[in-house]
Amino acid sequence: MSASLLDALRAALGPAQVLTDGDRSAWEIDWRKRYHGKALAVVRPGSAAEVAAVVRACVAHGTSLVPQGGNTGLVGGGVPDGSGRQVLLSLARLNRVRAIDAANSTMTVEAGCVLQAVQEAAAAQSLLFPLSLAAEGSCTIGGNLATNAGGTQVLRYGNARELCLGLEVVTAAGEIWDGLSGLRKDNTGYDLRDLYIGSEGTLGVITAATLKLHPQPAARCTALAACATLADAVALLQRAQARLGAGLTGFEVMGRFALSLVEKHFPALPRPLAPSPWTVLLEQSDIEDEAHARGLFEGLLESALEAGTIVDAAVAESVQQSRQLWHLRESIPLAQAEEGLNIKHDIALPVSRIPDFVVTTDALLQAAVPGARLVNFGHLGDGNLHYNVQAPEGIDAAAFLRGHEPAVNRIVYDAVQAHGGSISAEHGIGALKREELQHYESPVALALMRSIKQALDPQGLMNPGRLL
Amino acid sequence: MSASLLDALRAALGPAQVLTDGDRSAWEIDWRKRYHGKALAVVRPGSAAEVAAVVRACVAHGTSLVPQGGNTGLVGGGVPDGSGRQVLLSLARLNRVRAIDAANSTMTVEAGCVLQAVQEAAAAQSLLFPLSLAAEGSCTIGGNLATNAGGTQVLRYGNARELCLGLEVVTAAGEIWDGLSGLRKDNTGYDLRDLYIGSEGTLGVITAATLKLHPQPAARCTALAACATLADAVALLQRAQARLGAGLTGFEVMGRFALSLVEKHFPALPRPLAPSPWTVLLEQSDIEDEAHARGLFEGLLESALEAGTIVDAAVAESVQQSRQLWHLRESIPLAQAEEGLNIKHDIALPVSRIPDFVVTTDALLQAAVPGARLVNFGHLGDGNLHYNVQAPEGIDAAAFLRGHEPAVNRIVYDAVQAHGGSISAEHGIGALKREELQHYESPVALALMRSIKQALDPQGLMNPGRLL
């Protein structure tokens, strides 16, 4: 059976693109090294037609498929299980920019294009593809779409979903759906595009996408502001939205302990403001120029100082200073890793409920695990917190995780649910949060999702064991 | 059977909300008076629980349902068929604003809220709900979402889909799915929200929605520009997007013949520019103030004049003048109706392909129907044209439609398809374009849609005969 499938795959792709021995750890182990799988074969098709041939061969043999892009996912959605019977379908060779239509502000790219290459191809036309996230140098646009990736520009430009106008998909039956529309308006039937976006490879395989491009801003300006409370940070967000409108492209929050870890592990990084309970990083993208951007920023921050919403602020004086401020923010996950293992939560909440969520959940965690240290930071403008729990000082991190992870997750996710939030803001469900989804999602929604899965993948061969 | 269903409906809603006699034409005839149906009963539930009870009663009796909001649809999607056996489910009594969360920039409203009431409730909090279209005084937000409505602000703020964060839906099984999330990021499973949005009542009934609000602009400024060719108008769009960015909230195009009909039938309306082949209406929404808006506009138009992209321009000097410019644009459909029946096409194209589409399709139509008069206008910024065909001068309009409608549609839609466009940009499919969808949509997409319909409405009782 396996031998016959491998023969079919070799016939479809050529033997060089069907890897069955050698070191395949780049595909079989996830980026965080939490999942170690073993594939029957790693296959590397070079076109949508070859992807379709792979799917048809797998269907004919009743063998399941795991699609993979840049293998940078955080929830174990893109590596095979340990059975040695799944086919790992790498999209890496589908990496052509098929077309750029500057007058339509769109580009059509294949799924295996690295996000940074997509950004650069747009920039070469003086246009902006705004999706931006830490893994952009190695993640692929297909993976970004399959997981509806977020990142730092969502506040202004939306998630991956909002940046995609059309898709090409190989269905679970091995047919190619050409939905590569470059249209802003198209009301012809059910929204198949958004069903495949975020479906994590469980309904079909995204092979190409038509993306929405934006004008390049003429200038970007960054500032830090210090807030006494998280409620003040939320008030600053409202003030910034009212005064900057669509110019506000970044609004990140960093808790005092999170920044103290950066200071501890990366002491060379400049810290323009004294420590405060909450530090906000604001970014403005300006369609006019640097001076206009700075003028708006200074007006905003002065008014916020007067109102007592912030206690201090610093506006970057140069592009280099802007980069340093972003570097502070981006160093938090690294500083956290230096400090040791921790329990991560990628959660979303209505912005208005974040202050209460943090106060009450912090207290619940302290009661359950006295001394637990909370690394709290994230995309406050989107209501997205990375609310991570580090072992108490002097406690072994691995032992802490073994002893406390399930209880900590239950406390945090129960609080998320009570505050109308989501247990996965931008990382998806994958294998990691599959049981949590069953626990927290409404039975009605789960039943609808299962009906859709059954309808579009009746044999259950598309990335089984993920999401549902 | 019918009597038993009516008893069940009366028991669920009270007899006063189950209308079986009297004049029910307000529900049974569509706004354009193209569809004249007859319902078994018009039912008017007052809550999502009552909607669910109606659906369950209909399911138990194998009776199909037609949901209806403000009955302003243009494709016959919301009126019953002529059998007298369908239940017309009016959402009009579900008209509460359930909550406004200004700090989260969201509001939760019931499906029967009139769009204008939603806009006003947002404005009362100094926030903007940007969806805006001709029927806003009587259409409902539930209908807007069920059809993914568009309108004049899509360029900046997106369709109804992009303005909705969460839904409450009564499924085809009569269960309530509470997906009323106010979250900007939520990657927990398949995108049920966007599947119901645009599904035209064929998968379930939207009973409430959580909507995304935006900051109110401080000023709006409007201008007219005259272009010699449609390619120049597209070049002006690119220039305006680069210079105004998100400030550009409207970009409408009007052909010379379309404006000549306004002049003929509404001669009192001021016309600030001399007739030209194409006139563009630009709107800018400014987060700062009127003077800033006007300065940016004047800079843009001067540069476009210098480049030869436009031949003349006029910037509105007051809010009243702005209204007059919009009034010109909004009078086109009325002037058209005064001129007589015509064949309407609500189409979308990649913006870059619009000039070629219009030149080649105009020529094909002239060859097929010498003297046919083309009323061409629409939301050029979104690639959405209302490309309507009026009878040649002196020819009876009704006879023209009878003789030519199918052939004209075939010419136009074939050209739309050849240019990568959509046969329904913002009006939907309904009953009117159902056969066209079968003709033009790919078999793979149609099969996927049918699978979804079968999975979520296995008895086929939700708005049958529409969309699919």
PDB file of C-alpha atoms in Angstrom, chain A residues 101-105 147-152 154 156 159 161-162 171 175-178 181-200 202-203 212 215-216 234 237-238 241-246 287-288 292 296 348-353 379 381-384 420-429 437 441-442 444-453 455-456 467-468, chain B residues 101-105 147-152 154 156 159 161-162 171 175-178 181-200 202-203 212 215-216 234 237-238 241-246 287-288 292 296 348-353 379 381-384 420-429 437 441-442 444-453 455-456 467-468:
ATOM      1  CA  ASP A 101      -1.073  44.703 -10.903  1.00  0.00           C
ATOM      2  CA  ALA A 102      -0.107  48.110  -9.526  1.00  0.00           C
ATOM      3  CA  ALA A 103      -3.130  49.884 -11.012  1.00  0.00           C
ATOM      4  CA  ASN A 104      -5.385  47.403  -9.211  1.00  0.00           C
ATOM      5  CA  SER A 105      -3.226  47.404  -6.053  1.00  0.00           C
ATOM      6  CA  THR A 147      -3.661  30.278   9.970  1.00  0.00           C
ATOM      7  CA  ASN A 148      -5.030  33.803   9.376  1.00  0.00           C
ATOM      8  CA  ALA A 149      -1.851  35.347  10.764  1.00  0.00           C
ATOM      9  CA  GLY A 150      -1.914  38.634  12.656  1.00  0.00           C
ATOM     10  CA  GLY A 151       1.182  40.538  13.727  1.00  0.00           C
ATOM     11  CA  THR A 152       1.895  44.176  14.374  1.00  0.00           C
ATOM     12  CA  VAL A 154      -3.538  44.490  12.294  1.00  0.00           C
ATOM     13  CA  ARG A 156      -4.766  49.472  10.691  1.00  0.00           C
ATOM     14  CA  ASN A 159      -5.319  40.124   9.695  1.00  0.00           C
ATOM     15  CA  ARG A 161      -7.819  37.470   5.958  1.00  0.00           C
ATOM     16  CA  GLU A 162      -8.444  41.168   5.312  1.00  0.00           C
ATOM     17  CA  THR A 171      -9.669  20.665  -2.585  1.00  0.00           C
ATOM     18  CA  GLU A 175      -9.497  19.388  -7.744  1.00  0.00           C
ATOM     19  CA  ILE A 176      -8.186  22.909  -8.290  1.00  0.00           C
ATOM     20  CA  TRP A 177     -10.517  25.763  -7.345  1.00  0.00           C
ATOM     21  CA  ASP A 178      -9.347  28.886  -9.131  1.00  0.00           C
ATOM     22  CA  SER A 181      -9.977  37.158  -7.977  1.00  0.00           C
ATOM     23  CA  GLY A 182      -8.498  40.620  -7.694  1.00  0.00           C
ATOM     24  CA  LEU A 183     -11.884  42.152  -6.888  1.00  0.00           C
ATOM     25  CA  ARG A 184     -12.841  44.402  -3.968  1.00  0.00           C
ATOM     26  CA  LYS A 185     -16.486  43.478  -4.386  1.00  0.00           C
ATOM     27  CA  ASP A 186     -17.800  40.096  -5.398  1.00  0.00           C
ATOM     28  CA  ASN A 187     -21.099  38.806  -4.066  1.00  0.00           C
ATOM     29  CA  THR A 188     -21.464  35.610  -6.033  1.00  0.00           C
ATOM     30  CA  GLY A 189     -22.233  32.898  -3.543  1.00  0.00           C
ATOM     31  CA  TYR A 190     -20.768  31.563  -0.336  1.00  0.00           C
ATOM     32  CA  ASP A 191     -17.495  32.983   0.900  1.00  0.00           C
ATOM     33  CA  LEU A 192     -15.253  30.023   0.136  1.00  0.00           C
ATOM     34  CA  ARG A 193     -12.168  32.223   0.434  1.00  0.00           C
ATOM     35  CA  ASP A 194     -12.687  33.016   4.091  1.00  0.00           C
ATOM     36  CA  LEU A 195     -13.630  29.440   4.841  1.00  0.00           C
ATOM     37  CA  TYR A 196     -10.244  28.205   3.626  1.00  0.00           C
ATOM     38  CA  ILE A 197      -8.415  31.088   5.288  1.00  0.00           C
ATOM     39  CA  GLY A 198      -7.791  30.033   8.864  1.00  0.00           C
ATOM     40  CA  SER A 199      -8.795  26.414   8.270  1.00  0.00           C
ATOM     41  CA  GLU A 200      -5.229  25.238   8.965  1.00  0.00           C
ATOM     42  CA  THR A 202      -7.977  20.766   7.261  1.00  0.00           C
ATOM     43  CA  LEU A 203     -10.260  21.478   4.285  1.00  0.00           C
ATOM     44  CA  LYS A 212      -4.462  43.478  -1.469  1.00  0.00           C
ATOM     45  CA  PRO A 215      -0.052  52.866  -0.631  1.00  0.00           C
ATOM     46  CA  GLN A 216       3.364  53.132   1.019  1.00  0.00           C
ATOM     47  CA  VAL A 234      -6.845  51.912  26.908  1.00  0.00           C
ATOM     48  CA  LEU A 237      -5.717  54.137  22.571  1.00  0.00           C
ATOM     49  CA  GLN A 238      -9.111  55.822  22.252  1.00  0.00           C
ATOM     50  CA  GLN A 241      -7.599  56.621  17.358  1.00  0.00           C
ATOM     51  CA  ALA A 242      -9.696  59.766  17.517  1.00  0.00           C
ATOM     52  CA  ARG A 243      -6.722  62.042  16.712  1.00  0.00           C
ATOM     53  CA  LEU A 244      -4.742  59.899  14.258  1.00  0.00           C
ATOM     54  CA  GLY A 245      -7.466  57.799  12.650  1.00  0.00           C
ATOM     55  CA  ALA A 246      -6.016  55.386  10.121  1.00  0.00           C
ATOM     56  CA  ILE A 287       0.911  59.711   4.031  1.00  0.00           C
ATOM     57  CA  GLU A 288       2.454  63.222   4.018  1.00  0.00           C
ATOM     58  CA  HIS A 292       3.547  66.137   9.754  1.00  0.00           C
ATOM     59  CA  LEU A 296       0.409  64.999  15.120  1.00  0.00           C
ATOM     60  CA  ALA A 348      -7.842  38.282  22.590  1.00  0.00           C
ATOM     61  CA  LEU A 349     -10.326  40.333  24.573  1.00  0.00           C
ATOM     62  CA  PRO A 350     -12.596  43.281  23.925  1.00  0.00           C
ATOM     63  CA  VAL A 351     -10.204  46.189  24.521  1.00  0.00           C
ATOM     64  CA  SER A 352     -12.603  47.698  27.048  1.00  0.00           C
ATOM     65  CA  ARG A 353     -12.428  44.599  29.251  1.00  0.00           C
ATOM     66  CA  HIS A 379      -1.026  44.173  20.519  1.00  0.00           C
ATOM     67  CA  GLY A 381      -4.806  48.024  19.804  1.00  0.00           C
ATOM     68  CA  ASP A 382      -6.228  44.695  18.635  1.00  0.00           C
ATOM     69  CA  GLY A 383      -7.132  43.460  22.123  1.00  0.00           C
ATOM     70  CA  ASN A 384      -4.469  40.776  21.741  1.00  0.00           C
ATOM     71  CA  GLY A 420     -15.901  37.554  26.164  1.00  0.00           C
ATOM     72  CA  GLY A 421     -12.472  36.710  24.765  1.00  0.00           C
ATOM     73  CA  SER A 422     -10.741  34.140  22.571  1.00  0.00           C
ATOM     74  CA  ILE A 423      -8.256  31.459  23.601  1.00  0.00           C
ATOM     75  CA  SER A 424      -6.407  31.881  20.310  1.00  0.00           C
ATOM     76  CA  ALA A 425      -6.024  35.372  18.933  1.00  0.00           C
ATOM     77  CA  GLU A 426      -3.518  34.864  16.157  1.00  0.00           C
ATOM     78  CA  HIS A 427      -1.667  31.548  16.505  1.00  0.00           C
ATOM     79  CA  GLY A 428      -4.546  29.220  15.682  1.00  0.00           C
ATOM     80  CA  ILE A 429      -5.573  25.905  17.222  1.00  0.00           C
ATOM     81  CA  LEU A 437     -11.301  24.424  21.648  1.00  0.00           C
ATOM     82  CA  GLU A 441     -16.227  26.651  21.918  1.00  0.00           C
ATOM     83  CA  SER A 442     -20.011  26.470  21.904  1.00  0.00           C
ATOM     84  CA  VAL A 444     -23.547  24.740  18.248  1.00  0.00           C
ATOM     85  CA  ALA A 445     -20.437  26.230  16.628  1.00  0.00           C
ATOM     86  CA  LEU A 446     -18.514  22.964  16.966  1.00  0.00           C
ATOM     87  CA  ALA A 447     -21.346  21.046  15.325  1.00  0.00           C
ATOM     88  CA  LEU A 448     -21.429  23.516  12.429  1.00  0.00           C
ATOM     89  CA  MET A 449     -17.657  23.195  12.002  1.00  0.00           C
ATOM     90  CA  ARG A 450     -17.826  19.403  12.034  1.00  0.00           C
ATOM     91  CA  SER A 451     -20.565  19.473   9.396  1.00  0.00           C
ATOM     92  CA  ILE A 452     -18.375  21.633   7.185  1.00  0.00           C
ATOM     93  CA  LYS A 453     -15.359  19.395   7.697  1.00  0.00           C
ATOM     94  CA  ALA A 455     -18.857  18.027   3.759  1.00  0.00           C
ATOM     95  CA  LEU A 456     -15.551  19.246   2.321  1.00  0.00           C
ATOM     96  CA  LEU A 467      -8.203  22.153  14.753  1.00  0.00           C
ATOM     97  CA  LEU A 468     -11.221  19.856  15.207  1.00  0.00           C
TER      98      LEU A 468
ATOM     99  CA  ASP B 101     -18.871  49.660  23.761  1.00  0.00           C
ATOM    100  CA  ALA B 102     -17.097  52.895  22.840  1.00  0.00           C
ATOM    101  CA  ALA B 103     -13.773  51.837  24.367  1.00  0.00           C
ATOM    102  CA  ASN B 104     -13.827  48.728  22.174  1.00  0.00           C
ATOM    103  CA  SER B 105     -15.217  50.625  19.159  1.00  0.00           C
ATOM    104  CA  THR B 147     -26.162  40.176   1.233  1.00  0.00           C
ATOM    105  CA  ASN B 148     -22.733  41.622   2.157  1.00  0.00           C
ATOM    106  CA  ALA B 149     -23.841  45.098   1.124  1.00  0.00           C
ATOM    107  CA  GLY B 150     -21.406  47.589  -0.364  1.00  0.00           C
ATOM    108  CA  GLY B 151     -22.210  51.228  -1.052  1.00  0.00           C
ATOM    109  CA  THR B 152     -20.138  54.358  -1.253  1.00  0.00           C
ATOM    110  CA  VAL B 154     -16.151  50.513   0.596  1.00  0.00           C
ATOM    111  CA  ARG B 156     -11.846  52.960   2.712  1.00  0.00           C
ATOM    112  CA  ASN B 159     -18.080  45.890   2.565  1.00  0.00           C
ATOM    113  CA  ARG B 161     -18.341  41.834   5.846  1.00  0.00           C
ATOM    114  CA  GLU B 162     -15.337  43.919   6.894  1.00  0.00           C
ATOM    115  CA  THR B 171     -29.263  27.739  12.264  1.00  0.00           C
ATOM    116  CA  GLU B 175     -30.527  26.363  17.231  1.00  0.00           C
ATOM    117  CA  ILE B 176     -29.015  29.683  18.250  1.00  0.00           C
ATOM    118  CA  TRP B 177     -25.306  30.164  17.541  1.00  0.00           C
ATOM    119  CA  ASP B 178     -24.021  32.972  19.733  1.00  0.00           C
ATOM    120  CA  SER B 181     -17.715  38.459  19.522  1.00  0.00           C
ATOM    121  CA  GLY B 182     -16.314  41.967  19.728  1.00  0.00           C
ATOM    122  CA  LEU B 183     -12.807  40.750  18.933  1.00  0.00           C
ATOM    123  CA  ARG B 184     -10.400  41.989  16.261  1.00  0.00           C
ATOM    124  CA  LYS B 185      -8.482  38.743  16.385  1.00  0.00           C
ATOM    125  CA  ASP B 186      -9.991  35.317  16.927  1.00  0.00           C
ATOM    126  CA  ASN B 187      -8.471  32.254  15.308  1.00  0.00           C
ATOM    127  CA  THR B 188     -10.561  29.524  16.863  1.00  0.00           C
ATOM    128  CA  GLY B 189     -11.785  27.368  14.036  1.00  0.00           C
ATOM    129  CA  TYR B 190     -13.615  27.842  10.766  1.00  0.00           C
ATOM    130  CA  ASP B 191     -14.882  31.271   9.869  1.00  0.00           C
ATOM    131  CA  LEU B 192     -18.596  30.696  10.385  1.00  0.00           C
ATOM    132  CA  ARG B 193     -19.210  34.438  10.505  1.00  0.00           C
ATOM    133  CA  ASP B 194     -18.109  35.058   6.932  1.00  0.00           C
ATOM    134  CA  LEU B 195     -19.914  31.971   5.720  1.00  0.00           C
ATOM    135  CA  TYR B 196     -23.255  33.344   6.959  1.00  0.00           C
ATOM    136  CA  ILE B 197     -22.446  36.851   5.734  1.00  0.00           C
ATOM    137  CA  GLY B 198     -23.454  36.961   2.086  1.00  0.00           C
ATOM    138  CA  SER B 199     -25.324  33.652   2.208  1.00  0.00           C
ATOM    139  CA  GLU B 200     -28.648  35.411   1.553  1.00  0.00           C
ATOM    140  CA  THR B 202     -29.919  30.167   2.583  1.00  0.00           C
ATOM    141  CA  LEU B 203     -27.931  28.703   5.507  1.00  0.00           C
ATOM    142  CA  LYS B 212     -16.866  47.531  14.091  1.00  0.00           C
ATOM    143  CA  PRO B 215     -13.372  57.331  14.570  1.00  0.00           C
ATOM    144  CA  GLN B 216     -15.540  60.099  13.146  1.00  0.00           C
ATOM    145  CA  VAL B 234      -7.881  55.121 -13.199  1.00  0.00           C
ATOM    146  CA  LEU B 237      -7.336  56.960  -8.574  1.00  0.00           C
ATOM    147  CA  GLN B 238      -3.761  55.730  -8.231  1.00  0.00           C
ATOM    148  CA  GLN B 241      -4.514  56.766  -3.204  1.00  0.00           C
ATOM    149  CA  ALA B 242      -0.807  57.525  -3.082  1.00  0.00           C
ATOM    150  CA  ARG B 243      -1.350  61.108  -1.868  1.00  0.00           C
ATOM    151  CA  LEU B 244      -4.377  60.718   0.403  1.00  0.00           C
ATOM    152  CA  GLY B 245      -4.008  57.136   1.617  1.00  0.00           C
ATOM    153  CA  ALA B 246      -6.856  56.173   3.923  1.00  0.00           C
ATOM    154  CA  ILE B 287      -9.021  63.352  10.820  1.00  0.00           C
ATOM    155  CA  GLU B 288      -7.668  66.902  11.309  1.00  0.00           C
ATOM    156  CA  HIS B 292      -6.110  70.401   6.027  1.00  0.00           C
ATOM    157  CA  LEU B 296      -4.430  68.023   0.413  1.00  0.00           C
ATOM    158  CA  ALA B 348     -16.965  44.336 -10.563  1.00  0.00           C
ATOM    159  CA  LEU B 349     -13.658  44.266 -12.419  1.00  0.00           C
ATOM    160  CA  PRO B 350     -10.011  44.664 -11.546  1.00  0.00           C
ATOM    161  CA  VAL B 351      -9.625  48.452 -11.660  1.00  0.00           C
ATOM    162  CA  SER B 352      -6.755  48.127 -14.100  1.00  0.00           C
ATOM    163  CA  ARG B 353      -8.946  46.336 -16.642  1.00  0.00           C
ATOM    164  CA  HIS B 379     -17.771  53.023  -7.489  1.00  0.00           C
ATOM    165  CA  GLY B 381     -12.409  52.986  -6.499  1.00  0.00           C
ATOM    166  CA  ASP B 382     -13.797  49.498  -5.801  1.00  0.00           C
ATOM    167  CA  GLY B 383     -13.841  48.423  -9.443  1.00  0.00           C
ATOM    168  CA  ASN B 384     -17.641  48.364  -9.262  1.00  0.00           C
ATOM    169  CA  GLY B 420     -11.592  38.587 -14.610  1.00  0.00           C
ATOM    170  CA  GLY B 421     -14.668  40.247 -13.142  1.00  0.00           C
ATOM    171  CA  SER B 422     -17.801  39.392 -11.190  1.00  0.00           C
ATOM    172  CA  ILE B 423     -21.402  39.373 -12.399  1.00  0.00           C
ATOM    173  CA  SER B 424     -22.585  40.591  -8.992  1.00  0.00           C
ATOM    174  CA  ALA B 425     -20.474  43.154  -7.199  1.00  0.00           C
ATOM    175  CA  GLU B 426     -22.743  44.227  -4.359  1.00  0.00           C
ATOM    176  CA  HIS B 427     -26.364  43.244  -5.013  1.00  0.00           C
ATOM    177  CA  GLY B 428     -25.991  39.486  -4.620  1.00  0.00           C
ATOM    178  CA  ILE B 429     -27.533  36.613  -6.567  1.00  0.00           C
ATOM    179  CA  LEU B 437     -24.277  32.068 -11.425  1.00  0.00           C
ATOM    180  CA  GLU B 441     -19.203  30.198 -11.676  1.00  0.00           C
ATOM    181  CA  SER B 442     -16.651  27.394 -11.875  1.00  0.00           C
ATOM    182  CA  VAL B 444     -15.539  23.279  -8.597  1.00  0.00           C
ATOM    183  CA  ALA B 445     -16.775  26.318  -6.666  1.00  0.00           C
ATOM    184  CA  LEU B 446     -20.415  25.416  -7.288  1.00  0.00           C
ATOM    185  CA  ALA B 447     -19.839  21.889  -6.035  1.00  0.00           C
ATOM    186  CA  LEU B 448     -18.183  23.234  -2.870  1.00  0.00           C
ATOM    187  CA  MET B 449     -21.102  25.612  -2.313  1.00  0.00           C
ATOM    188  CA  ARG B 450     -23.645  22.839  -2.788  1.00  0.00           C
ATOM    189  CA  SER B 451     -21.782  20.648  -0.297  1.00  0.00           C
ATOM    190  CA  ILE B 452     -21.920  23.440   2.258  1.00  0.00           C
ATOM    191  CA  LYS B 453     -25.607  24.046   1.634  1.00  0.00           C
ATOM    192  CA  ALA B 455     -24.288  20.180   5.221  1.00  0.00           C
ATOM    193  CA  LEU B 456     -25.846  23.178   6.945  1.00  0.00           C
ATOM    194  CA  LEU B 467     -28.415  31.851  -4.707  1.00  0.00           C
ATOM    195  CA  LEU B 468     -27.883  28.162  -5.562  1.00  0.00           C
TER     196      LEU B 468
END
